[in-house]
Amino acid sequence: MRAFIGMGLLGSNFVRALIRKGEQVNVWNRTAAKATALEADGAKAFANVADAVKGADIIHITLKDDASVNDVLNLAAPGFAPGVVIIDHTTTSAEGAIQRTQAWKEKGYTYLHAPVFMGPPNALESTGYMLVSGDQTVIGKLTPTLSAMTGKLINLGAEEGKAAGMKLMGNCFLVTFTAGLADTLTLAKALNIPVSDIAALFDLWNPGAMLPARLKRMTAGTYDKPSWELSMARKDTQLFLDSAAKGGTQLAIVPAIAAEMDRWIAKGHGNDDWTVIGKDSIS
């Protein structure tokens, strides 16, 4: 039997998927209604988290952050069966994942951090990506269980906390990508370009396809053979800002990018490839 702690959108769909595969699942959530709602799907809801985990071989967690994971696990601990496995899908700090792995091991339990690049539909359909790192013996034993929950289980090796770090890195990219897209839409609005035209452009020209080559160029460490000079990129960046202002709006993240470009130009890199602005991140 499994227990699942944290019945948000992701956790709830993980539970539904497990039940569809014939698993018996106990559930608990701070807001009890979210747990009891899953009884219609076949889960068994509990008001007390320690009662929810009693008899469970594996306990899954999908909570908010390090503090909530620590608090809820401490509350649940009186109900732990000897040798129970705790699998935490929460996005947390790498330090927190490392600390919990050691702390629960010292108490006789297995804790594995397994964050995901999965939305609620992925959790329900067992698609998307799940990350793990750390004790390879533990991961080897749990691979069949975890692989059944996701489209791709990515084992990042023996380093504790690496899965947490890689998850944060991925989310950082998603946040900045979305913020950049928001600025793109804001600029389009200022220029009276409809969203349908933007979508049509990206159907024909996919800038996402440039990511591997851009990453390779940025991390190569050489910037003296530019494909786009930093000074020219800065000129275009000013056009973004000016056009948005004339359209009566303001960009959110481009001003910070412009300031970073100015910093590198002041250091004498105006004629280098514009990817030089990422130099400090790799050195």
Short mmCIF file of C-alpha atoms in Angstrom, two decimals:
data_model
loop_
_atom_site.label_atom_id
_atom_site.label_comp_id
_atom_site.label_asym_id
_atom_site.label_seq_id
_atom_site.Cartn_x
_atom_site.Cartn_y
_atom_site.Cartn_z
CA MET A 1 0.00 0.00 0.00
CA ARG A 2 1.14 3.54 -0.74
CA ALA A 3 0.45 6.81 1.02
CA PHE A 4 0.41 10.16 -0.72
CA ILE A 5 0.88 13.43 1.15
CA GLY A 6 -0.13 16.67 -0.55
CA MET A 7 -3.21 16.69 -2.74
CA GLY A 8 -2.57 19.67 -4.97
CA LEU A 9 -3.11 19.41 -8.71
CA LEU A 10 -0.01 17.28 -9.23
CA GLY A 11 -0.44 15.03 -6.21
CA SER A 12 -4.12 14.42 -6.88
CA ASN A 13 -3.44 13.25 -10.42
CA PHE A 14 -0.56 11.07 -9.30
CA VAL A 15 -3.02 9.38 -6.94
CA ARG A 16 -5.63 8.92 -9.65
CA ALA A 17 -3.03 7.36 -11.93
CA LEU A 18 -1.88 4.95 -9.22
CA ILE A 19 -5.45 3.89 -8.46
CA ARG A 20 -6.11 3.27 -12.16
CA LYS A 21 -3.13 0.91 -12.10
CA GLY A 22 -4.65 -1.06 -9.24
CA GLU A 23 -2.76 0.50 -6.32
CA GLN A 24 -4.31 1.07 -2.90
CA VAL A 25 -3.54 4.65 -1.87
CA ASN A 26 -4.03 6.49 1.42
CA VAL A 27 -4.11 10.27 1.10
CA TRP A 28 -3.75 13.30 3.35
CA ASN A 29 -3.79 17.05 2.81
CA ARG A 30 -3.74 20.05 5.14
CA THR A 31 -6.99 21.16 3.52
CA ALA A 32 -8.91 17.98 4.20
CA ALA A 33 -11.48 18.50 1.44
CA LYS A 34 -8.81 18.01 -1.22
CA ALA A 35 -8.05 14.58 0.20
CA THR A 36 -11.63 13.47 0.76
CA ALA A 37 -12.50 14.48 -2.81
CA LEU A 38 -10.27 11.64 -4.00
CA GLU A 39 -12.35 9.03 -2.21
CA ALA A 40 -14.64 9.15 -5.24
CA ASP A 41 -11.68 7.84 -7.25
CA GLY A 42 -10.95 5.06 -4.79
CA ALA A 43 -8.45 6.64 -2.40
CA LYS A 44 -8.78 6.46 1.37
CA ALA A 45 -8.54 9.88 3.02
CA PHE A 46 -7.33 10.52 6.56
CA ALA A 47 -7.64 13.52 8.84
CA ASN A 48 -4.34 12.73 10.58
CA VAL A 49 -1.18 12.38 8.50
CA ALA A 50 0.36 9.81 10.86
CA ASP A 51 -2.72 7.61 10.36
CA ALA A 52 -2.51 8.07 6.58
CA VAL A 53 1.00 6.61 6.38
CA LYS A 54 0.43 3.62 8.70
CA GLY A 55 1.07 0.38 6.84
CA ALA A 56 2.47 2.12 3.76
CA ASP A 57 5.53 0.63 2.06
CA ILE A 58 6.12 3.82 0.09
CA ILE A 59 5.15 7.38 1.00
CA HIS A 60 5.02 9.99 -1.76
CA ILE A 61 5.14 13.72 -1.05
CA THR A 62 4.11 16.67 -3.22
CA LEU A 63 4.18 19.77 -1.04
CA LYS A 64 5.28 23.42 -1.35
CA ASP A 65 8.83 23.79 -0.09
CA ASP A 66 11.51 22.61 2.33
CA ALA A 67 9.70 23.89 5.39
CA SER A 68 6.41 22.20 4.57
CA VAL A 69 8.14 18.90 3.76
CA ASN A 70 10.05 18.97 7.05
CA ASP A 71 6.98 19.90 9.08
CA VAL A 72 4.69 17.29 7.55
CA LEU A 73 7.25 14.47 7.67
CA ASN A 74 7.83 15.15 11.36
CA LEU A 75 4.08 14.97 11.95
CA ALA A 76 3.82 11.77 9.91
CA ALA A 77 6.82 10.01 11.47
CA PRO A 78 4.90 8.32 14.34
CA GLY A 79 3.01 6.35 11.71
CA PHE A 80 6.03 5.19 9.69
CA ALA A 81 6.46 1.46 9.23
CA PRO A 82 10.00 0.12 9.81
CA GLY A 83 12.15 0.73 6.73
CA VAL A 84 9.52 2.74 4.87
CA VAL A 85 10.59 4.52 1.68
CA ILE A 86 9.86 8.25 1.40
CA ILE A 87 9.80 9.64 -2.15
CA ASP A 88 9.62 13.42 -2.29
CA HIS A 89 8.49 15.03 -5.57
CA THR A 90 8.48 18.56 -4.11
CA THR A 91 10.65 21.26 -5.70
CA THR A 92 13.06 22.12 -2.88
CA SER A 93 16.57 23.39 -2.29
CA ALA A 94 19.46 21.05 -2.96
CA GLU A 95 20.65 21.59 0.62
CA GLY A 96 17.28 20.53 1.98
CA ALA A 97 17.23 17.36 -0.10
CA ILE A 98 20.73 16.43 1.09
CA GLN A 99 19.88 17.11 4.73
CA ARG A 100 16.67 15.06 4.61
CA THR A 101 18.36 12.13 2.88
CA GLN A 102 20.91 11.89 5.69
CA ALA A 103 18.54 12.68 8.54
CA TRP A 104 15.97 10.05 7.63
CA LYS A 105 18.66 7.48 6.87
CA GLU A 106 19.97 7.95 10.41
CA LYS A 107 16.46 7.20 11.66
CA GLY A 108 16.29 3.97 9.64
CA TYR A 109 14.25 5.18 6.67
CA THR A 110 14.99 5.74 3.00
CA TYR A 111 14.37 9.23 1.64
CA LEU A 112 14.74 9.89 -2.09
CA HIS A 113 14.21 13.25 -3.72
CA ALA A 114 12.53 12.76 -7.12
CA PRO A 115 11.39 16.17 -8.47
CA VAL A 116 9.55 16.31 -11.76
CA PHE A 117 9.12 18.29 -14.93
CA MET A 118 5.46 17.29 -15.08
CA GLY A 119 2.16 19.13 -15.04
CA PRO A 120 -1.10 17.65 -13.75
CA PRO A 121 -1.95 16.04 -17.14
CA ASN A 122 1.47 14.35 -17.14
CA ALA A 123 0.91 12.99 -13.64
CA LEU A 124 -2.40 11.50 -14.72
CA GLU A 125 -1.03 10.05 -17.96
CA SER A 126 2.37 8.95 -16.53
CA THR A 127 4.27 11.11 -19.00
CA GLY A 128 6.86 13.87 -18.59
CA TYR A 129 10.17 13.67 -16.72
CA MET A 130 11.23 12.66 -13.22
CA LEU A 131 14.72 13.34 -11.85
CA VAL A 132 16.69 11.33 -9.29
CA SER A 133 20.22 11.34 -7.91
CA GLY A 134 22.07 9.87 -4.97
CA ASP A 135 22.50 6.31 -3.69
CA GLN A 136 22.46 4.17 -6.82
CA THR A 137 21.45 1.05 -4.93
CA VAL A 138 18.33 2.82 -3.66
CA ILE A 139 17.59 4.24 -7.11
CA GLY A 140 18.05 0.85 -8.72
CA LYS A 141 15.51 -0.73 -6.39
CA LEU A 142 13.00 2.07 -6.95
CA THR A 143 13.47 2.49 -10.70
CA PRO A 144 10.55 0.19 -11.69
CA THR A 145 8.23 2.02 -9.28
CA LEU A 146 9.26 5.48 -10.42
CA SER A 147 9.43 4.63 -14.13
CA ALA A 148 5.79 3.57 -14.03
CA MET A 149 4.84 7.07 -12.85
CA THR A 150 6.51 9.06 -15.61
CA GLY A 151 7.44 9.04 -19.27
CA LYS A 152 11.19 9.33 -18.58
CA LEU A 153 13.13 8.71 -15.38
CA ILE A 154 16.43 10.64 -15.54
CA ASN A 155 19.15 9.29 -13.24
CA LEU A 156 21.68 12.09 -12.65
CA GLY A 157 24.21 9.98 -10.80
CA ALA A 158 25.44 9.48 -7.26
CA GLU A 159 25.63 13.11 -6.14
CA GLU A 160 23.06 13.83 -3.44
CA GLY A 161 21.04 16.95 -4.16
CA LYS A 162 21.88 17.10 -7.87
CA ALA A 163 18.31 16.25 -8.87
CA ALA A 164 17.10 19.19 -6.77
CA GLY A 165 19.65 21.51 -8.36
CA MET A 166 18.81 20.41 -11.89
CA LYS A 167 15.11 20.89 -11.18
CA LEU A 168 15.76 24.45 -9.99
CA MET A 169 17.90 25.12 -13.07
CA GLY A 170 15.12 23.87 -15.34
CA ASN A 171 12.52 25.94 -13.56
CA CYS A 172 14.78 28.99 -13.79
CA PHE A 173 14.83 28.57 -17.55
CA LEU A 174 11.04 28.17 -17.67
CA VAL A 175 10.52 31.30 -15.58
CA THR A 176 12.86 33.46 -17.65
CA PHE A 177 11.55 31.98 -20.90
CA THR A 178 7.98 32.83 -19.94
CA ALA A 179 8.97 36.31 -18.73
CA GLY A 180 10.75 36.89 -22.05
CA LEU A 181 7.68 35.75 -23.94
CA ALA A 182 5.58 38.13 -21.85
CA ASP A 183 7.87 41.00 -22.88
CA THR A 184 7.60 39.85 -26.49
CA LEU A 185 3.80 40.00 -26.28
CA THR A 186 3.99 43.42 -24.62
CA LEU A 187 6.19 44.73 -27.43
CA ALA A 188 3.84 43.26 -30.02
CA LYS A 189 0.92 45.04 -28.37
CA ALA A 190 2.83 48.34 -28.47
CA LEU A 191 3.49 47.76 -32.18
CA ASN A 192 -0.13 46.77 -32.87
CA ILE A 193 0.87 43.27 -33.95
CA PRO A 194 -1.83 40.68 -33.13
CA VAL A 195 -1.03 37.50 -31.22
CA SER A 196 -2.11 35.44 -34.23
CA ASP A 197 0.73 36.97 -36.26
CA ILE A 198 3.24 36.11 -33.54
CA ALA A 199 2.01 32.53 -33.49
CA ALA A 200 2.26 32.35 -37.28
CA LEU A 201 5.85 33.65 -37.16
CA PHE A 202 6.91 31.07 -34.57
CA ASP A 203 5.26 28.33 -36.61
CA LEU A 204 7.61 29.24 -39.45
CA TRP A 205 10.66 30.28 -37.38
CA ASN A 206 11.23 28.33 -34.19
CA PRO A 207 13.80 30.12 -31.99
CA GLY A 208 13.68 27.20 -29.57
CA ALA A 209 15.56 25.11 -32.13
CA MET A 210 18.55 27.40 -31.59
CA LEU A 211 18.94 26.41 -27.93
CA PRO A 212 21.60 23.65 -28.27
CA ALA A 213 23.79 25.77 -30.57
CA ARG A 214 23.33 28.86 -28.38
CA LEU A 215 24.30 26.94 -25.25
CA LYS A 216 27.36 25.55 -27.01
CA ARG A 217 28.42 29.00 -28.16
CA MET A 218 27.88 30.62 -24.76
CA THR A 219 29.88 27.96 -22.94
CA ALA A 220 32.74 27.72 -25.46
CA GLY A 221 34.46 30.68 -23.81
CA THR A 222 35.39 32.45 -27.06
CA TYR A 223 33.48 35.50 -28.22
CA ASP A 224 35.83 37.26 -30.66
CA LYS A 225 34.16 35.91 -33.83
CA PRO A 226 30.67 37.37 -33.48
CA SER A 227 27.58 36.39 -35.38
CA TRP A 228 25.81 39.32 -33.68
CA GLU A 229 27.94 41.97 -32.02
CA LEU A 230 26.98 42.98 -28.51
CA SER A 231 26.78 46.65 -29.51
CA MET A 232 24.29 45.80 -32.25
CA ALA A 233 22.24 43.63 -29.93
CA ARG A 234 22.19 46.53 -27.47
CA LYS A 235 21.00 48.85 -30.23
CA ASP A 236 18.08 46.53 -30.95
CA THR A 237 17.36 46.22 -27.25
CA GLN A 238 16.97 49.99 -27.09
CA LEU A 239 14.54 49.80 -29.99
CA PHE A 240 12.46 47.35 -27.93
CA LEU A 241 12.40 49.75 -25.01
CA ASP A 242 11.65 52.82 -27.12
CA SER A 243 8.89 51.11 -29.09
CA ALA A 244 7.24 49.85 -25.92
CA ALA A 245 7.37 53.34 -24.39
CA LYS A 246 5.87 54.93 -27.50
CA GLY A 247 3.10 52.36 -27.35
CA GLY A 248 2.30 53.40 -23.80
CA THR A 249 3.61 50.28 -22.09
CA GLN A 250 6.69 49.02 -20.28
CA LEU A 251 8.80 45.88 -20.60
CA ALA A 252 9.54 43.89 -17.46
CA ILE A 253 12.87 42.10 -17.94
CA VAL A 254 14.43 43.79 -20.98
CA PRO A 255 15.60 46.80 -18.92
CA ALA A 256 17.71 44.48 -16.76
CA ILE A 257 19.13 42.83 -19.88
CA ALA A 258 19.98 46.26 -21.32
CA ALA A 259 21.81 47.15 -18.12
CA GLU A 260 23.81 43.94 -18.28
CA MET A 261 24.71 44.63 -21.90
CA ASP A 262 25.86 48.13 -20.94
CA ARG A 263 28.06 46.64 -18.23
CA TRP A 264 29.83 44.39 -20.72
CA ILE A 265 30.14 47.12 -23.32
CA ALA A 266 31.78 49.33 -20.68
CA LYS A 267 34.28 46.52 -20.10
CA GLY A 268 35.28 46.70 -23.77
CA HIS A 269 33.21 43.85 -25.24
CA GLY A 270 31.02 45.85 -27.61
CA ASN A 271 32.54 44.17 -30.67
CA ASP A 272 32.37 40.65 -29.23
CA ASP A 273 29.55 38.20 -29.79
CA TRP A 274 26.59 39.24 -27.69
CA THR A 275 26.61 35.92 -25.82
CA VAL A 276 29.59 37.32 -23.87
CA ILE A 277 27.04 38.58 -21.34
CA GLY A 278 26.96 34.98 -20.05
CA LYS A 279 30.72 34.71 -19.62
CA ASP A 280 30.74 35.10 -15.85
CA SER A 281 28.28 32.24 -15.45
CA ILE A 282 30.72 29.69 -16.87
CA SER A 283 34.07 30.97 -15.61
#
